[in-house]
Amino acid sequence: MAEAGTPSGPAPGAAVRAAEPATPDRPSYDVKLRADADGSHWAGRQTVSFRNASSRPLREVYIRLWGNGEDGCGTSGRPSPVRVSHVRGGTPGRPGVKCTALRIALPRPLARGERTAVSFDVALTVPARNNRFGREGAFRFLGNALPVLAVHDARGWHLDPYVSYGESFYTLASDFRVRLDHPSALKVPATGSTWTRPGGTGRTVTHSVAKRVRDFAWAAGPFRTATQTSPDGVRVKSYWSPNTPAAGVRLNRKDGVAAIDRFGREFGRYPYGEIDLVMTPGFAGGMEYPGLVILGTEEEGGATVHEIAHQWWYGVVGNDEYNSPWLDESFAQYANARYYRWDGFECSPDDSWPSATAALTNSMAYWSTHRGEYFQVVYGIGPCVLADLEHVLGAGTMARLIKKYAHDHWYGVSTTAGFKKAAQSMTHRDLGPFWRKHRIR
Ligand SMILES: [Zn+2]
């Protein structure tokens, strides 16, 4: 995410078993949805199969309904924006965590290595606000709208609350096969490789296949479109509302092509082949999804470079965005700052901490009650700390560290401990004082 106008979690409990693998893993989603006349409502069926990677029997799964984050359980006259019903393959409980989590008890425990599936009807109502799951004029954004599996690991089930100005999301790399049936007047950019086929009268079906992604997002509206292929072979598809400033669209498209190739060289080749830039003038800041970024776009462009950096930091290299937001946001900002040669960034030698309790590795639980510190620390100090690490290690060593770290966690999960260990392995100098000074805990 990028703030509008600007370019370690809870202490582990004693019972934490470091070797407990995250599960359910290798999820595979099959989704068929049909839109109403203007893309405000989508309804259909969703199936997700998954494997138990844990040594312990899996007795339940949780589905996260992040699209209910802003509205919660709704009211009798205005139900939740995301509704799930007719569950098969398990027994649903009552939605919890303000209707953002649904427990589904499995009919029998799933042994290690076994696969099973659950399926359900899903109904989505795009909320009437300009947001990642929201709308702007005739344009609909369906970010975090599709239900996704929660993760269970050594800390138990991750059932963290929604945070409106950051991300609480944590998912494992998944496969998606999605069929979106919509009026032909609507263009539908989506995660993954997409193609269209004629549907019923006046309708088009947008198909998408996405492999090893953490989420699936789409948008719908009478977008203008253009496609370019980057020198390194990535298809950059641009979608913008007609009232988006043309100069900003041009700049975003140029930055999009340049950034996807540059970061591909720095972190490892972009693996998905295609990325969509979705641009409107009123969207606040920017928001990242695998293969699709939403960019509030002014004459001066938008947060294209930052959001494209997220394709690696959160996307390819995942992390628990609730417990360790710095692992995606500070890394994306560091990549962004390097792209712009630190133009507009100022780093102070003492990090300028806003309080005694602020630390780079704090979780969204902390930032939820220290909102004023969040952007300053995670977006401002974070990239400066990584620049200081570059200074300590040397530019060449830092570049090798980042690329190797991405390679070693490709489609996996980054952790603060894992990054510290990787950095320490690159130097004989004890980095303990460095971590302490920069409040990396
Ligand atoms: Zn971001």
XYZ file of C-alpha atoms and ligand atoms in Angstrom:
442
model
C 0.000 0.000 0.000
C 1.101 3.556 -0.511
C -0.262 6.433 1.481
C -2.190 9.044 -0.470
C 0.115 11.855 -1.505
C 3.407 10.096 -0.785
C 5.218 8.045 -2.921
C 7.993 -8.299 15.030
C 4.858 -8.927 16.005
C 3.515 -10.282 19.286
C 6.081 -12.043 21.398
C 6.179 -15.729 20.481
C 4.637 -17.866 23.187
C 6.503 -20.555 25.010
C 4.605 -23.208 23.083
C 5.875 -22.031 19.693
C 7.363 -24.871 17.709
C 9.636 -23.352 15.091
C 9.484 -26.377 12.816
C 5.690 -26.420 12.483
C 5.002 -25.874 8.762
C 2.389 -23.391 7.641
C -0.848 -25.022 6.518
C -3.192 -25.507 4.692
C -0.708 -25.280 1.870
C -0.767 -25.450 -1.934
C -4.324 -24.071 -2.036
C -6.034 -24.258 -5.391
C -9.047 -22.026 -5.999
C -11.693 -22.514 -8.639
C -14.087 -19.573 -8.906
C -17.040 -18.790 -11.155
C -18.797 -15.456 -10.653
C -21.418 -13.527 -12.568
C -21.722 -9.739 -12.405
C -24.802 -7.563 -12.565
C -25.198 -4.755 -15.124
C -22.575 -2.382 -13.668
C -20.288 -4.755 -11.776
C -21.622 -3.803 -8.333
C -22.698 -7.345 -7.464
C -20.925 -10.611 -8.191
C -22.289 -13.993 -7.258
C -21.345 -17.586 -7.909
C -19.478 -20.554 -6.552
C -15.998 -20.902 -5.116
C -14.116 -24.129 -4.434
C -10.780 -24.349 -2.699
C -8.733 -27.506 -2.328
C -5.732 -27.668 -0.040
C -3.234 -29.991 1.585
C -2.376 -30.448 5.219
C 1.355 -29.725 5.492
C 1.377 -30.031 9.272
C 2.310 -33.130 11.210
C -0.839 -32.623 13.260
C -4.260 -33.622 11.882
C -6.115 -30.672 10.385
C -9.625 -30.535 11.841
C -10.766 -27.167 10.518
C -9.947 -24.347 8.173
C -10.743 -20.646 8.354
C -11.825 -18.542 5.394
C -10.947 -14.854 5.644
C -13.655 -12.484 4.414
C -11.464 -9.400 4.294
C -14.023 -7.599 2.160
C -16.078 -7.205 5.350
C -13.221 -5.347 7.034
C -14.754 -1.888 6.800
C -18.416 -2.824 7.286
C -18.182 -5.774 9.660
C -21.362 -7.811 10.006
C -23.552 -5.100 8.512
C -27.130 -4.489 9.616
C -30.432 -6.196 8.921
C -31.146 -3.777 6.089
C -27.586 -3.719 4.823
C -25.823 -7.083 5.084
C -22.059 -7.657 4.926
C -20.503 -6.971 1.522
C -19.112 -10.542 1.393
C -21.485 -13.391 2.121
C -20.771 -17.106 2.039
C -23.489 -19.779 2.055
C -24.250 -23.379 1.078
C -20.910 -24.656 2.357
C -19.980 -28.168 1.223
C -17.049 -30.245 2.426
C -17.297 -28.989 5.987
C -19.577 -27.431 8.579
C -19.449 -23.647 8.895
C -19.582 -21.883 12.250
C -20.720 -18.333 12.843
C -18.557 -15.637 11.236
C -16.083 -14.142 13.708
C -13.528 -11.306 13.966
C -16.221 -8.806 12.885
C -17.380 -11.137 10.133
C -13.907 -11.357 8.546
C -13.317 -15.013 9.485
C -15.438 -18.107 8.946
C -14.500 -21.396 10.583
C -15.300 -24.518 8.615
C -14.994 -27.777 10.566
C -13.821 -30.630 8.368
C -15.913 -33.822 8.441
C -12.892 -35.856 9.520
C -9.327 -34.884 10.477
C -7.047 -34.440 7.477
C -3.773 -36.297 7.913
C -0.419 -34.848 6.934
C -0.044 -34.738 3.149
C -3.760 -35.382 2.494
C -5.815 -33.061 0.301
C -9.450 -32.109 0.502
C -11.717 -29.310 -0.668
C -14.459 -27.063 0.591
C -16.856 -25.121 -1.605
C -19.430 -22.429 -1.046
C -21.634 -19.859 -2.725
C -20.174 -16.379 -2.579
C -22.008 -13.078 -3.019
C -20.091 -9.814 -3.261
C -21.550 -6.313 -3.073
C -19.004 -3.636 -3.937
C -19.217 -1.049 -1.110
C -20.096 2.554 -1.877
C -16.728 4.028 -0.940
C -13.545 4.704 -2.869
C -11.356 1.949 -1.494
C -9.495 -1.225 -2.481
C -12.844 -2.987 -2.209
C -14.984 -0.151 -3.421
C -15.869 2.066 -6.306
C -15.128 5.313 -8.079
C -17.823 6.513 -10.472
C -18.522 3.701 -12.949
C -15.411 1.778 -11.855
C -15.339 -1.092 -9.372
C -12.328 -2.318 -7.409
C -12.479 -5.870 -6.063
C -9.378 -6.054 -3.924
C -9.580 -8.392 -0.908
C -13.106 -9.235 -2.029
C -12.592 -12.925 -2.734
C -12.528 -15.170 0.369
C -9.112 -16.760 0.995
C -7.798 -19.414 3.374
C -6.254 -18.302 6.664
C -2.853 -19.688 7.666
C -2.089 -21.943 10.614
C 1.504 -22.199 11.790
C 3.506 -22.448 14.995
C 1.563 -19.470 16.359
C -1.787 -21.135 15.674
C -4.448 -19.753 13.364
C -3.798 -16.245 12.081
C -7.109 -14.529 12.731
C -5.901 -10.978 13.053
C -8.290 -8.054 12.690
C -8.647 -5.895 9.599
C -6.718 -2.602 9.556
C -8.018 0.005 7.138
C -4.776 1.916 6.516
C -2.423 -1.038 6.208
C -2.554 -4.740 5.543
C -3.498 -7.586 7.879
C -3.241 -10.162 5.154
C -1.247 -13.362 5.337
C -1.666 -16.115 2.778
C 0.396 -18.884 1.239
C 1.170 -19.087 -2.473
C -1.935 -20.468 -4.211
C -3.259 -21.332 -7.654
C -6.375 -19.643 -9.003
C -8.626 -20.474 -11.917
C -11.287 -17.780 -12.192
C -14.156 -17.237 -14.609
C -15.807 -13.806 -14.476
C -19.014 -13.404 -16.511
C -19.846 -9.735 -17.029
C -21.497 -7.254 -19.394
C -19.346 -6.716 -22.482
C -19.304 -2.959 -21.800
C -17.100 -3.612 -18.762
C -13.384 -4.257 -19.079
C -12.093 -6.555 -16.329
C -8.404 -6.405 -15.419
C -7.518 -9.285 -13.097
C -4.677 -11.098 -11.377
C -3.036 -13.724 -13.569
C -2.980 -14.332 -17.287
C -6.344 -13.332 -18.663
C -8.279 -13.859 -21.861
C -11.865 -13.188 -22.886
C -14.523 -15.235 -24.659
C -18.023 -14.229 -25.765
C -20.638 -15.027 -23.141
C -24.427 -14.825 -23.343
C -26.108 -11.979 -25.230
C -24.236 -8.749 -24.501
C -21.870 -10.532 -22.145
C -18.211 -11.459 -22.026
C -16.409 -14.033 -19.922
C -12.992 -13.026 -18.630
C -10.926 -16.085 -17.763
C -7.856 -15.952 -15.600
C -5.279 -18.469 -14.519
C -2.754 -17.506 -11.853
C -0.163 -19.847 -10.372
C 1.604 -19.355 -7.042
C -0.017 -16.059 -6.099
C -1.234 -14.973 -2.658
C -4.484 -13.344 -3.608
C -6.750 -12.653 -6.541
C -8.078 -9.172 -7.326
C -9.930 -7.633 -10.215
C -11.605 -4.417 -11.292
C -14.461 -3.658 -13.647
C -15.566 -0.638 -15.597
C -15.512 1.125 -18.958
C -11.728 1.450 -18.840
C -9.502 2.681 -21.631
C -6.731 0.180 -22.249
C -3.281 -0.198 -23.749
C -0.736 -3.027 -23.639
C 3.028 -2.870 -23.851
C 5.656 -5.552 -23.557
C 8.724 -4.663 -21.524
C 12.199 -5.277 -23.005
C 12.495 -8.310 -20.698
C 9.192 -9.728 -21.935
C 6.573 -8.800 -19.301
C 3.164 -7.745 -20.616
C 2.166 -4.479 -18.938
C -1.560 -3.916 -19.445
C -2.865 -0.480 -18.524
C -6.471 0.333 -17.661
C -7.582 3.860 -16.855
C -10.796 5.792 -16.425
C -11.269 8.499 -19.072
C -10.973 11.257 -16.437
C -7.483 10.166 -15.363
C -4.909 12.830 -16.311
C -3.215 11.702 -19.536
C 0.229 12.842 -18.370
C -0.079 10.697 -15.257
C -1.163 7.667 -17.281
C 1.844 8.116 -19.584
C 4.218 8.393 -16.627
C 2.766 5.362 -14.821
C 2.993 3.261 -17.965
C 6.627 4.273 -18.473
C 7.494 3.606 -14.817
C 5.567 0.332 -14.877
C 7.573 -1.042 -17.785
C 10.886 0.202 -16.376
C 10.250 -0.961 -12.800
C 9.069 -4.496 -13.643
C 12.288 -5.116 -15.574
C 14.585 -3.362 -13.148
C 13.217 -5.212 -10.111
C 13.297 -8.412 -12.134
C 17.038 -7.960 -12.452
C 17.457 -6.953 -8.787
C 15.226 -9.584 -7.141
C 14.708 -12.307 -9.721
C 12.676 -12.358 -12.916
C 8.980 -11.446 -12.538
C 7.370 -14.872 -12.779
C 3.792 -14.105 -13.792
C 4.284 -12.783 -17.330
C 1.614 -10.099 -17.022
C 0.857 -7.133 -14.777
C -2.139 -4.798 -14.851
C -1.982 -1.114 -13.917
C -5.451 0.133 -12.904
C -5.629 3.923 -12.792
C -8.219 6.434 -11.629
C -7.811 10.017 -10.365
C -9.657 9.553 -7.057
C -8.194 6.368 -5.583
C -6.234 7.285 -2.438
C -2.595 6.250 -2.841
C -1.966 2.831 -4.323
C -2.680 -0.792 -3.539
C -0.861 -3.941 -4.533
C -2.216 -7.338 -5.545
C -0.429 -10.107 -7.382
C -0.332 -9.099 -11.036
C -2.560 -6.062 -10.486
C -1.980 -2.707 -8.848
C -4.492 0.091 -8.284
C -2.967 3.538 -8.681
C -4.512 6.845 -7.701
C -3.165 8.904 -10.595
C -2.551 12.638 -10.806
C -0.721 14.661 -13.464
C 2.505 13.586 -11.724
C 1.581 9.907 -11.924
C 1.117 7.603 -8.934
C 2.839 5.119 -6.659
C 3.598 2.783 -9.564
C 7.167 1.943 -8.595
C 6.346 1.266 -4.937
C 3.402 -0.984 -5.839
C 5.410 -2.878 -8.440
C 8.136 -3.496 -5.862
C 5.386 -5.181 -3.806
C 5.109 -7.814 -6.563
C 8.224 -9.254 -4.907
C 7.946 -7.958 -1.319
C 4.630 -9.421 -0.199
C 3.889 -11.158 -3.530
C 6.630 -13.542 -4.627
C 8.334 -13.290 -1.230
C 5.436 -13.393 1.166
C 5.193 -12.276 4.758
C 2.699 -12.007 7.564
C 1.633 -8.458 6.818
C -0.085 -8.047 10.190
C 2.816 -9.136 12.359
C 5.707 -7.864 10.232
C 4.523 -5.058 7.958
C 8.057 -3.725 7.566
C 8.993 -6.828 5.555
C 6.779 -5.670 2.709
C 6.413 -1.901 3.161
C 9.993 -0.960 4.105
C 11.390 -3.276 1.435
C 9.063 -1.804 -1.204
C 10.051 1.701 -0.110
C 13.739 0.821 -0.237
C 13.312 -0.484 -3.804
C 11.279 2.614 -4.660
C 13.896 4.984 -3.201
C 16.707 3.284 -5.095
C 14.695 3.490 -8.325
C 14.370 7.259 -7.814
C 17.995 7.576 -6.626
C 16.668 8.702 -3.205
C 15.234 11.849 -4.761
C 12.747 13.165 -2.181
C 13.968 10.906 0.634
C 15.812 12.168 3.682
C 17.537 9.808 6.078
C 18.749 10.995 9.455
C 21.587 9.167 11.203
C 19.614 8.695 14.446
C 16.447 7.432 12.666
C 14.295 10.171 14.332
C 12.102 7.724 16.265
C 8.764 9.354 17.147
C 8.528 7.582 20.529
C 10.343 5.244 22.881
C 8.086 2.365 21.881
C 8.257 2.779 18.113
C 10.259 -0.009 16.465
C 10.630 -0.966 12.842
C 9.494 -4.503 13.551
C 6.295 -3.603 15.431
C 3.083 -5.294 14.324
C -0.147 -3.725 13.089
C -1.463 -4.328 16.607
C 0.970 -1.620 17.715
C 0.446 0.601 14.682
C -3.337 0.387 15.160
C -2.920 2.389 18.337
C -0.016 4.514 17.030
C -1.311 5.404 13.626
C 0.615 8.677 13.510
C 3.896 6.765 13.787
C 3.140 4.089 11.195
C 4.001 5.881 7.967
C 6.913 7.756 9.522
C 8.571 4.587 10.800
C 7.657 1.856 8.319
C 7.713 3.974 5.128
C 10.214 6.627 6.218
C 12.749 5.109 8.605
C 12.503 1.553 7.213
C 14.063 2.225 3.800
C 16.748 4.349 5.479
C 17.665 1.434 7.744
C 18.039 -0.803 4.686
C 20.171 1.923 3.086
C 22.346 1.901 6.198
C 22.639 -1.880 5.941
C 23.756 -1.341 2.344
C 26.342 1.103 3.675
C 27.554 -1.381 6.292
C 27.725 -4.391 3.964
C 28.761 -2.540 0.822
C 26.534 -2.027 -2.211
C 27.610 -5.195 -4.010
C 27.115 -7.417 -0.959
C 23.718 -5.848 -0.235
C 22.608 -6.471 -3.819
C 23.686 -10.124 -3.531
C 21.961 -10.456 -0.145
C 18.635 -9.130 -1.433
C 18.703 -11.258 -4.562
C 19.716 -14.407 -2.685
C 17.148 -13.738 0.036
C 14.395 -13.395 -2.595
C 15.590 -16.581 -4.290
C 15.666 -18.522 -1.019
C 12.120 -17.376 -0.093
C 10.601 -17.479 -3.600
C 6.865 -18.294 -3.156
C 7.675 -18.731 0.532
C 7.463 -16.559 3.626
C 9.969 -13.979 4.830
C 10.459 -13.393 8.550
C 12.467 -10.828 10.479
C 14.567 -13.605 12.011
C 15.177 -15.091 8.571
C 16.300 -11.783 7.126
C 18.624 -11.055 10.058
C 20.195 -14.478 9.696
C 20.637 -14.031 5.940
C 22.243 -10.609 6.417
C 24.549 -11.877 9.147
C 25.721 -14.688 6.867
C 27.090 -12.090 4.436
C 29.553 -10.487 6.851
C 32.033 -11.313 9.624
C 31.011 -8.145 11.445
C 28.533 -8.709 14.298
C 25.271 -7.100 13.179
C 23.782 -7.277 16.713
C 24.488 -3.620 17.469
C 23.109 -2.654 14.033
C 19.774 -4.383 14.718
C 19.562 -2.836 18.195
C 20.362 0.664 16.953
C 17.675 0.432 14.268
C 15.139 -1.268 16.520
C 14.905 -4.456 14.500
C 13.739 -6.932 17.119
Zn 3.106 -0.432 0.088
